[in-house]
Amino acid sequence: MAEENSTTDTSIICYAPSMITTNGVWQGDNPLDFSLPLFVLQLTLVVLVTRFFVFVLKPFRQPRVISEILGGIVLGPSVLGRYDKFANTVFPQRSVMVLETMANVGLLYFLFLVGVEMDIMVVRKTGRRALTIAIGGMVLPFLIGAAFSFSMHRSDDHLGQGTYILFLGVALSVTAFPVLARILAELKLINTEIGRISMSAALVNDMFAWILLALAIALAESEKSSFASLWVMISSAAFIAVCVFVVRPGISWIIRKTPEGENFSEFYICLILTGVMISGFITDSIGTHSVFGAFVFGLVIPNGPLGLTLIEKLEDFVSGLLLPLFFAISGLKTNIASIEGPATWLTLMLVIVLACAGKVIGTVIVAFFHGMPVREGITIGLLLNTKGLVEMIVLNVGKDQKVLDDETFATMVLIALVMTGVITPIVTVLYKPVRRSVSYKRRTIQQTKPDSELRVLVCVHTPRNVPTIINLLEASHPTKRSPICIYVLHLVELTGRASAMLIVHSTRKSGRPALNRTQAQSDHIINAFENYEQHAAFVAVQPLTAISPYSTMHEDVCSLAEDKRVSFIIIPFHKQQTVDGGMEATNPAYRLVNQNLLGNSPCSVGILVDRGLNGATRLTSNTISLQVAVLFFGGPDDREALAYAWRMAEHPGISLSVLRFIPDEDVAEPASSTRNMNVDMKKQRQLDDEYINTFRAANAEHETILYVDKVVSNGEETVAAVRSMDSSHDLFIVGRGEGMLSPLTAGLTDWSECPELGAIGDLLASSDFAATVSVLVVQQYGGSSALEDDMDLPDSPVHSHEHPRDTYGLQNPR
């Protein structure tokens, strides 16, 4: 096979069409001489290097696009490609065609998915402020790009100055919506006013960028013939019209023909995926880029189950495997060595500073007219400097069309990298939202007055836990005297997928189809709680969404709980019940969230082990009927569990059994490490006795409340006593017992699967326990770490003293 590896424009590459797959090394073949093994090696290298950079840059909270471009630069002529042996073996010129073709196929389908996920109605509803900020943030950088095009444009280029201006202007003025969404979520700004304005402005900016990109490509490909440009414009408009008036009705017919809840037939899915290719072919033929056709084809697909199905079938493969290939190709084309001389580097720095400043100044001017603070205007301007896919497409098309030479291309890629890379650190330093110090006293159910509102924060991962949580809340007895305010927080993992991000757009009109599975789940959860609110009296529901990595999700929960002055947080256990009654982990990361929440919560927490409540279908207050049991061993957590159960016991359909475990007189006290701990244990026992006496005195006449003292001498007897009552109840409420030393639970913790539930909670949640009883494990705010010396003697179930705690300097996620 002949091969010329020169970098000049006149290189002649000879391909051997038969050399696709190898006969094997044992036949004497070198696998890297054949196109398929070589492509597999290249793809593997690209993915590995990209993932390495993702891992390295994760602590710096950098978006994935930076890792992907850096991966390409490292593999390209700037770093490893400088060594001829590596370049000629792993990335020979004959392999570029296969690599670029696959990268463009990936790009084609990715932009089809972007079109499917993009809701034009959201763009239409962004409001005047976001629209003017988007335009203000585009005009100045575009003008700066135009100004620099005169200094960077070579007079011997075959293309006019106008085309060059358009390419540089678009590259500098666009904003990458998916990358911006990721950065906002990382900075915990996604639910703030700044986050919402930035996202809306970025969406508008994205739409403008696509129009300008189509215009730039049309001008570039038609060289100097103005009539050709005109024909390209007319053909593109005709293509869009066909998509809107012919393709969209056809796809709507497919959706109508498929019964609701049924899967779409493979034939229809195949037809649509072929349609993407045909659209790409048509737009490429008429003179705009093939990705433009795929994007428009995606835009005309109605939001709903069909879009959901397409995204699920394609997204992970396309965005995880093929898209990094496109960014890597951009990196492979970037030769930093081509940027020669201090003057060019100075120009590079100047362009970065001026383009960045241009967007910031444009945004600040518009923000000032809208009465926004200058600091917020600067922050939005910085956020809108985020670069990503559209800019890379502009630059690649420009290089392919010879609009940009190697030097300009490398310069623009570095500009994109630097501008996107500096945003997160600068915004973190610049924008620190003023967080008022939230101090409120009712951080526990025990401290909440009987005639005041009970505020509960309910965390939900999936719709599966919703029925049990709703029944638990209904059993919590909302009344006119003490209504319940429920904040429903849907916890969504922050991933690199653009589809997960679009959930934050709450501007969607109610009743419209969901954009993706995450949004469909969120709608399902919200609808269930809103339906409960309509059918139940004295209940207010406010739905919210938190999008975070699992490692910092508890910060969102704590911040929201503090901001809304919540007394109690309910979060599901990380295991769910299987068909055979056993317990299996749904997602190990849920456990991390629970553990972090228990350690940092600003109020009391309840972990709900969901095995269904017998009233699962009965949502009206007059029909719910539950048998609730409290296992009381002593300590603040157990008192909090009893306080919650006491509130529930006022509900006419609830029967409450309180089983207090008392150590046998012969049982030795567990050895405690310090005298202070001895004092504290005595204090806790005194508080337990006082609280139990108050509870018994207040409920002596209640027939539905049963109180039993159970004398046991060790852990085995405790387990036997608990097992004896498992089948007759629907719900156990137990304290976590953190920090309490009791001879009655001695030895139980040695076998704990989930220590975060405490000894008794873990026993009740284990797979070999009752299959029908749900468990609520309660931890009181302050726990055993705060001495309750300042508490009044309880003459009611209420105390109104606050425990000391750290204040959380976290972003208000409203």
PDB file of N, CA and C in Angstrom, residues 525-574:
ATOM      1  N   ILE A 525     -44.473  12.406  39.356  1.00  0.00           N
ATOM      2  CA  ILE A 525     -44.367  12.663  40.801  1.00  0.00           C
ATOM      3  C   ILE A 525     -45.187  13.894  41.182  1.00  0.00           C
ATOM      4  N   ILE A 526     -45.010  14.979  40.407  1.00  0.00           N
ATOM      5  CA  ILE A 526     -45.707  16.234  40.712  1.00  0.00           C
ATOM      6  C   ILE A 526     -47.222  16.054  40.604  1.00  0.00           C
ATOM      7  N   ASN A 527     -47.653  15.357  39.533  1.00  0.00           N
ATOM      8  CA  ASN A 527     -49.100  15.142  39.351  1.00  0.00           C
ATOM      9  C   ASN A 527     -49.701  14.358  40.507  1.00  0.00           C
ATOM     10  N   ALA A 528     -48.966  13.343  40.992  1.00  0.00           N
ATOM     11  CA  ALA A 528     -49.470  12.526  42.107  1.00  0.00           C
ATOM     12  C   ALA A 528     -49.659  13.384  43.357  1.00  0.00           C
ATOM     13  N   PHE A 529     -48.673  14.234  43.649  1.00  0.00           N
ATOM     14  CA  PHE A 529     -48.767  15.076  44.849  1.00  0.00           C
ATOM     15  C   PHE A 529     -49.808  16.182  44.685  1.00  0.00           C
ATOM     16  N   GLU A 530     -49.915  16.721  43.462  1.00  0.00           N
ATOM     17  CA  GLU A 530     -50.941  17.760  43.247  1.00  0.00           C
ATOM     18  C   GLU A 530     -52.341  17.168  43.333  1.00  0.00           C
ATOM     19  N   ASN A 531     -52.479  15.937  42.859  1.00  0.00           N
ATOM     20  CA  ASN A 531     -53.764  15.229  42.971  1.00  0.00           C
ATOM     21  C   ASN A 531     -54.111  15.009  44.445  1.00  0.00           C
ATOM     22  N   TYR A 532     -53.092  14.636  45.246  1.00  0.00           N
ATOM     23  CA  TYR A 532     -53.286  14.456  46.691  1.00  0.00           C
ATOM     24  C   TYR A 532     -53.710  15.775  47.338  1.00  0.00           C
ATOM     25  N   GLU A 533     -53.053  16.872  46.912  1.00  0.00           N
ATOM     26  CA  GLU A 533     -53.365  18.195  47.477  1.00  0.00           C
ATOM     27  C   GLU A 533     -54.826  18.570  47.218  1.00  0.00           C
ATOM     28  N   GLN A 534     -55.315  18.232  46.002  1.00  0.00           N
ATOM     29  CA  GLN A 534     -56.707  18.570  45.651  1.00  0.00           C
ATOM     30  C   GLN A 534     -57.714  17.764  46.463  1.00  0.00           C
ATOM     31  N   HIS A 535     -57.359  16.502  46.770  1.00  0.00           N
ATOM     32  CA  HIS A 535     -58.318  15.618  47.454  1.00  0.00           C
ATOM     33  C   HIS A 535     -58.212  15.672  48.978  1.00  0.00           C
ATOM     34  N   ALA A 536     -57.110  16.225  49.475  1.00  0.00           N
ATOM     35  CA  ALA A 536     -56.922  16.259  50.931  1.00  0.00           C
ATOM     36  C   ALA A 536     -57.148  17.677  51.441  1.00  0.00           C
ATOM     37  N   ALA A 537     -57.595  17.776  52.654  1.00  0.00           N
ATOM     38  CA  ALA A 537     -57.820  19.094  53.253  1.00  0.00           C
ATOM     39  C   ALA A 537     -56.587  19.508  54.056  1.00  0.00           C
ATOM     40  N   PHE A 538     -56.353  20.818  54.147  1.00  0.00           N
ATOM     41  CA  PHE A 538     -55.296  21.406  54.989  1.00  0.00           C
ATOM     42  C   PHE A 538     -53.886  20.932  54.606  1.00  0.00           C
ATOM     43  N   VAL A 539     -53.695  20.733  53.303  1.00  0.00           N
ATOM     44  CA  VAL A 539     -52.374  20.322  52.811  1.00  0.00           C
ATOM     45  C   VAL A 539     -51.966  21.274  51.683  1.00  0.00           C
ATOM     46  N   ALA A 540     -50.732  21.795  51.732  1.00  0.00           N
ATOM     47  CA  ALA A 540     -50.190  22.612  50.640  1.00  0.00           C
ATOM     48  C   ALA A 540     -48.952  21.913  50.089  1.00  0.00           C
ATOM     49  N   VAL A 541     -48.885  21.771  48.775  1.00  0.00           N
ATOM     50  CA  VAL A 541     -47.767  21.062  48.138  1.00  0.00           C
ATOM     51  C   VAL A 541     -47.011  22.019  47.228  1.00  0.00           C
ATOM     52  N   GLN A 542     -45.692  22.019  47.343  1.00  0.00           N
ATOM     53  CA  GLN A 542     -44.854  22.814  46.436  1.00  0.00           C
ATOM     54  C   GLN A 542     -43.788  21.920  45.827  1.00  0.00           C
ATOM     55  N   PRO A 543     -43.893  21.621  44.515  1.00  0.00           N
ATOM     56  CA  PRO A 543     -42.903  20.730  43.884  1.00  0.00           C
ATOM     57  C   PRO A 543     -41.638  21.478  43.478  1.00  0.00           C
ATOM     58  N   LEU A 544     -40.487  20.827  43.641  1.00  0.00           N
ATOM     59  CA  LEU A 544     -39.188  21.403  43.273  1.00  0.00           C
ATOM     60  C   LEU A 544     -38.306  20.306  42.691  1.00  0.00           C
ATOM     61  N   THR A 545     -37.253  20.712  42.006  1.00  0.00           N
ATOM     62  CA  THR A 545     -36.317  19.729  41.450  1.00  0.00           C
ATOM     63  C   THR A 545     -34.895  20.105  41.843  1.00  0.00           C
ATOM     64  N   ALA A 546     -34.102  19.120  42.245  1.00  0.00           N
ATOM     65  CA  ALA A 546     -32.687  19.349  42.518  1.00  0.00           C
ATOM     66  C   ALA A 546     -31.866  18.507  41.559  1.00  0.00           C
ATOM     67  N   ILE A 547     -31.006  19.159  40.775  1.00  0.00           N
ATOM     68  CA  ILE A 547     -30.141  18.419  39.846  1.00  0.00           C
ATOM     69  C   ILE A 547     -28.706  18.576  40.342  1.00  0.00           C
ATOM     70  N   SER A 548     -28.125  17.491  40.811  1.00  0.00           N
ATOM     71  CA  SER A 548     -26.778  17.535  41.406  1.00  0.00           C
ATOM     72  C   SER A 548     -26.079  16.205  41.207  1.00  0.00           C
ATOM     73  N   PRO A 549     -24.746  16.196  41.314  1.00  0.00           N
ATOM     74  CA  PRO A 549     -24.068  14.906  41.444  1.00  0.00           C
ATOM     75  C   PRO A 549     -24.476  14.309  42.793  1.00  0.00           C
ATOM     76  N   TYR A 550     -24.533  12.996  42.891  1.00  0.00           N
ATOM     77  CA  TYR A 550     -24.974  12.362  44.147  1.00  0.00           C
ATOM     78  C   TYR A 550     -24.092  12.769  45.326  1.00  0.00           C
ATOM     79  N   SER A 551     -22.816  13.080  45.033  1.00  0.00           N
ATOM     80  CA  SER A 551     -21.891  13.402  46.129  1.00  0.00           C
ATOM     81  C   SER A 551     -22.246  14.714  46.830  1.00  0.00           C
ATOM     82  N   THR A 552     -22.912  15.635  46.119  1.00  0.00           N
ATOM     83  CA  THR A 552     -23.270  16.921  46.755  1.00  0.00           C
ATOM     84  C   THR A 552     -24.773  17.143  46.834  1.00  0.00           C
ATOM     85  N   MET A 553     -25.551  16.102  46.545  1.00  0.00           N
ATOM     86  CA  MET A 553     -27.012  16.255  46.525  1.00  0.00           C
ATOM     87  C   MET A 553     -27.561  16.665  47.897  1.00  0.00           C
ATOM     88  N   HIS A 554     -26.926  16.149  48.978  1.00  0.00           N
ATOM     89  CA  HIS A 554     -27.416  16.472  50.319  1.00  0.00           C
ATOM     90  C   HIS A 554     -27.323  17.969  50.604  1.00  0.00           C
ATOM     91  N   GLU A 555     -26.381  18.663  49.925  1.00  0.00           N
ATOM     92  CA  GLU A 555     -26.259  20.113  50.131  1.00  0.00           C
ATOM     93  C   GLU A 555     -27.522  20.826  49.647  1.00  0.00           C
ATOM     94  N   ASP A 556     -28.033  20.370  48.492  1.00  0.00           N
ATOM     95  CA  ASP A 556     -29.275  20.963  47.976  1.00  0.00           C
ATOM     96  C   ASP A 556     -30.427  20.733  48.943  1.00  0.00           C
ATOM     97  N   VAL A 557     -30.493  19.497  49.474  1.00  0.00           N
ATOM     98  CA  VAL A 557     -31.588  19.139  50.384  1.00  0.00           C
ATOM     99  C   VAL A 557     -31.489  19.973  51.664  1.00  0.00           C
ATOM    100  N   CYS A 558     -30.288  20.043  52.246  1.00  0.00           N
ATOM    101  CA  CYS A 558     -30.089  20.802  53.493  1.00  0.00           C
ATOM    102  C   CYS A 558     -30.379  22.280  53.292  1.00  0.00           C
ATOM    103  N   SER A 559     -29.886  22.814  52.174  1.00  0.00           N
ATOM    104  CA  SER A 559     -30.071  24.230  51.882  1.00  0.00           C
ATOM    105  C   SER A 559     -31.557  24.557  51.741  1.00  0.00           C
ATOM    106  N   LEU A 560     -32.271  23.708  51.027  1.00  0.00           N
ATOM    107  CA  LEU A 560     -33.710  23.927  50.836  1.00  0.00           C
ATOM    108  C   LEU A 560     -34.464  23.793  52.155  1.00  0.00           C
ATOM    109  N   ALA A 561     -34.108  22.784  52.944  1.00  0.00           N
ATOM    110  CA  ALA A 561     -34.775  22.556  54.236  1.00  0.00           C
ATOM    111  C   ALA A 561     -34.609  23.776  55.134  1.00  0.00           C
ATOM    112  N   GLU A 562     -33.411  24.343  55.130  1.00  0.00           N
ATOM    113  CA  GLU A 562     -33.148  25.497  55.981  1.00  0.00           C
ATOM    114  C   GLU A 562     -33.880  26.725  55.457  1.00  0.00           C
ATOM    115  N   ASP A 563     -33.840  26.883  54.137  1.00  0.00           N
ATOM    116  CA  ASP A 563     -34.479  28.051  53.535  1.00  0.00           C
ATOM    117  C   ASP A 563     -35.990  28.053  53.759  1.00  0.00           C
ATOM    118  N   LYS A 564     -36.592  26.871  53.726  1.00  0.00           N
ATOM    119  CA  LYS A 564     -38.054  26.766  53.881  1.00  0.00           C
ATOM    120  C   LYS A 564     -38.455  26.530  55.340  1.00  0.00           C
ATOM    121  N   ARG A 565     -37.483  26.535  56.247  1.00  0.00           N
ATOM    122  CA  ARG A 565     -37.732  26.337  57.694  1.00  0.00           C
ATOM    123  C   ARG A 565     -38.502  25.036  57.963  1.00  0.00           C
ATOM    124  N   VAL A 566     -37.950  23.978  57.446  1.00  0.00           N
ATOM    125  CA  VAL A 566     -38.597  22.661  57.537  1.00  0.00           C
ATOM    126  C   VAL A 566     -38.274  22.013  58.882  1.00  0.00           C
ATOM    127  N   SER A 567     -39.245  21.249  59.427  1.00  0.00           N
ATOM    128  CA  SER A 567     -39.015  20.532  60.691  1.00  0.00           C
ATOM    129  C   SER A 567     -38.607  19.084  60.477  1.00  0.00           C
ATOM    130  N   PHE A 568     -39.001  18.526  59.308  1.00  0.00           N
ATOM    131  CA  PHE A 568     -38.803  17.087  59.122  1.00  0.00           C
ATOM    132  C   PHE A 568     -38.533  16.801  57.651  1.00  0.00           C
ATOM    133  N   ILE A 569     -37.490  16.004  57.380  1.00  0.00           N
ATOM    134  CA  ILE A 569     -37.170  15.578  56.010  1.00  0.00           C
ATOM    135  C   ILE A 569     -37.458  14.085  55.906  1.00  0.00           C
ATOM    136  N   ILE A 570     -38.206  13.688  54.891  1.00  0.00           N
ATOM    137  CA  ILE A 570     -38.445  12.254  54.635  1.00  0.00           C
ATOM    138  C   ILE A 570     -37.708  11.889  53.353  1.00  0.00           C
ATOM    139  N   ILE A 571     -36.878  10.858  53.433  1.00  0.00           N
ATOM    140  CA  ILE A 571     -36.118  10.419  52.249  1.00  0.00           C
ATOM    141  C   ILE A 571     -36.192   8.900  52.155  1.00  0.00           C
ATOM    142  N   PRO A 572     -36.338   8.333  50.954  1.00  0.00           N
ATOM    143  CA  PRO A 572     -36.482   6.876  50.834  1.00  0.00           C
ATOM    144  C   PRO A 572     -35.175   6.131  51.139  1.00  0.00           C
ATOM    145  N   PHE A 573     -35.317   4.923  51.663  1.00  0.00           N
ATOM    146  CA  PHE A 573     -34.194   4.016  51.895  1.00  0.00           C
ATOM    147  C   PHE A 573     -33.621   3.600  50.542  1.00  0.00           C
ATOM    148  N   HIS A 574     -32.331   3.251  50.495  1.00  0.00           N
ATOM    149  CA  HIS A 574     -31.702   2.941  49.206  1.00  0.00           C
ATOM    150  C   HIS A 574     -32.053   1.550  48.678  1.00  0.00           C
TER     151      HIS A 574
END
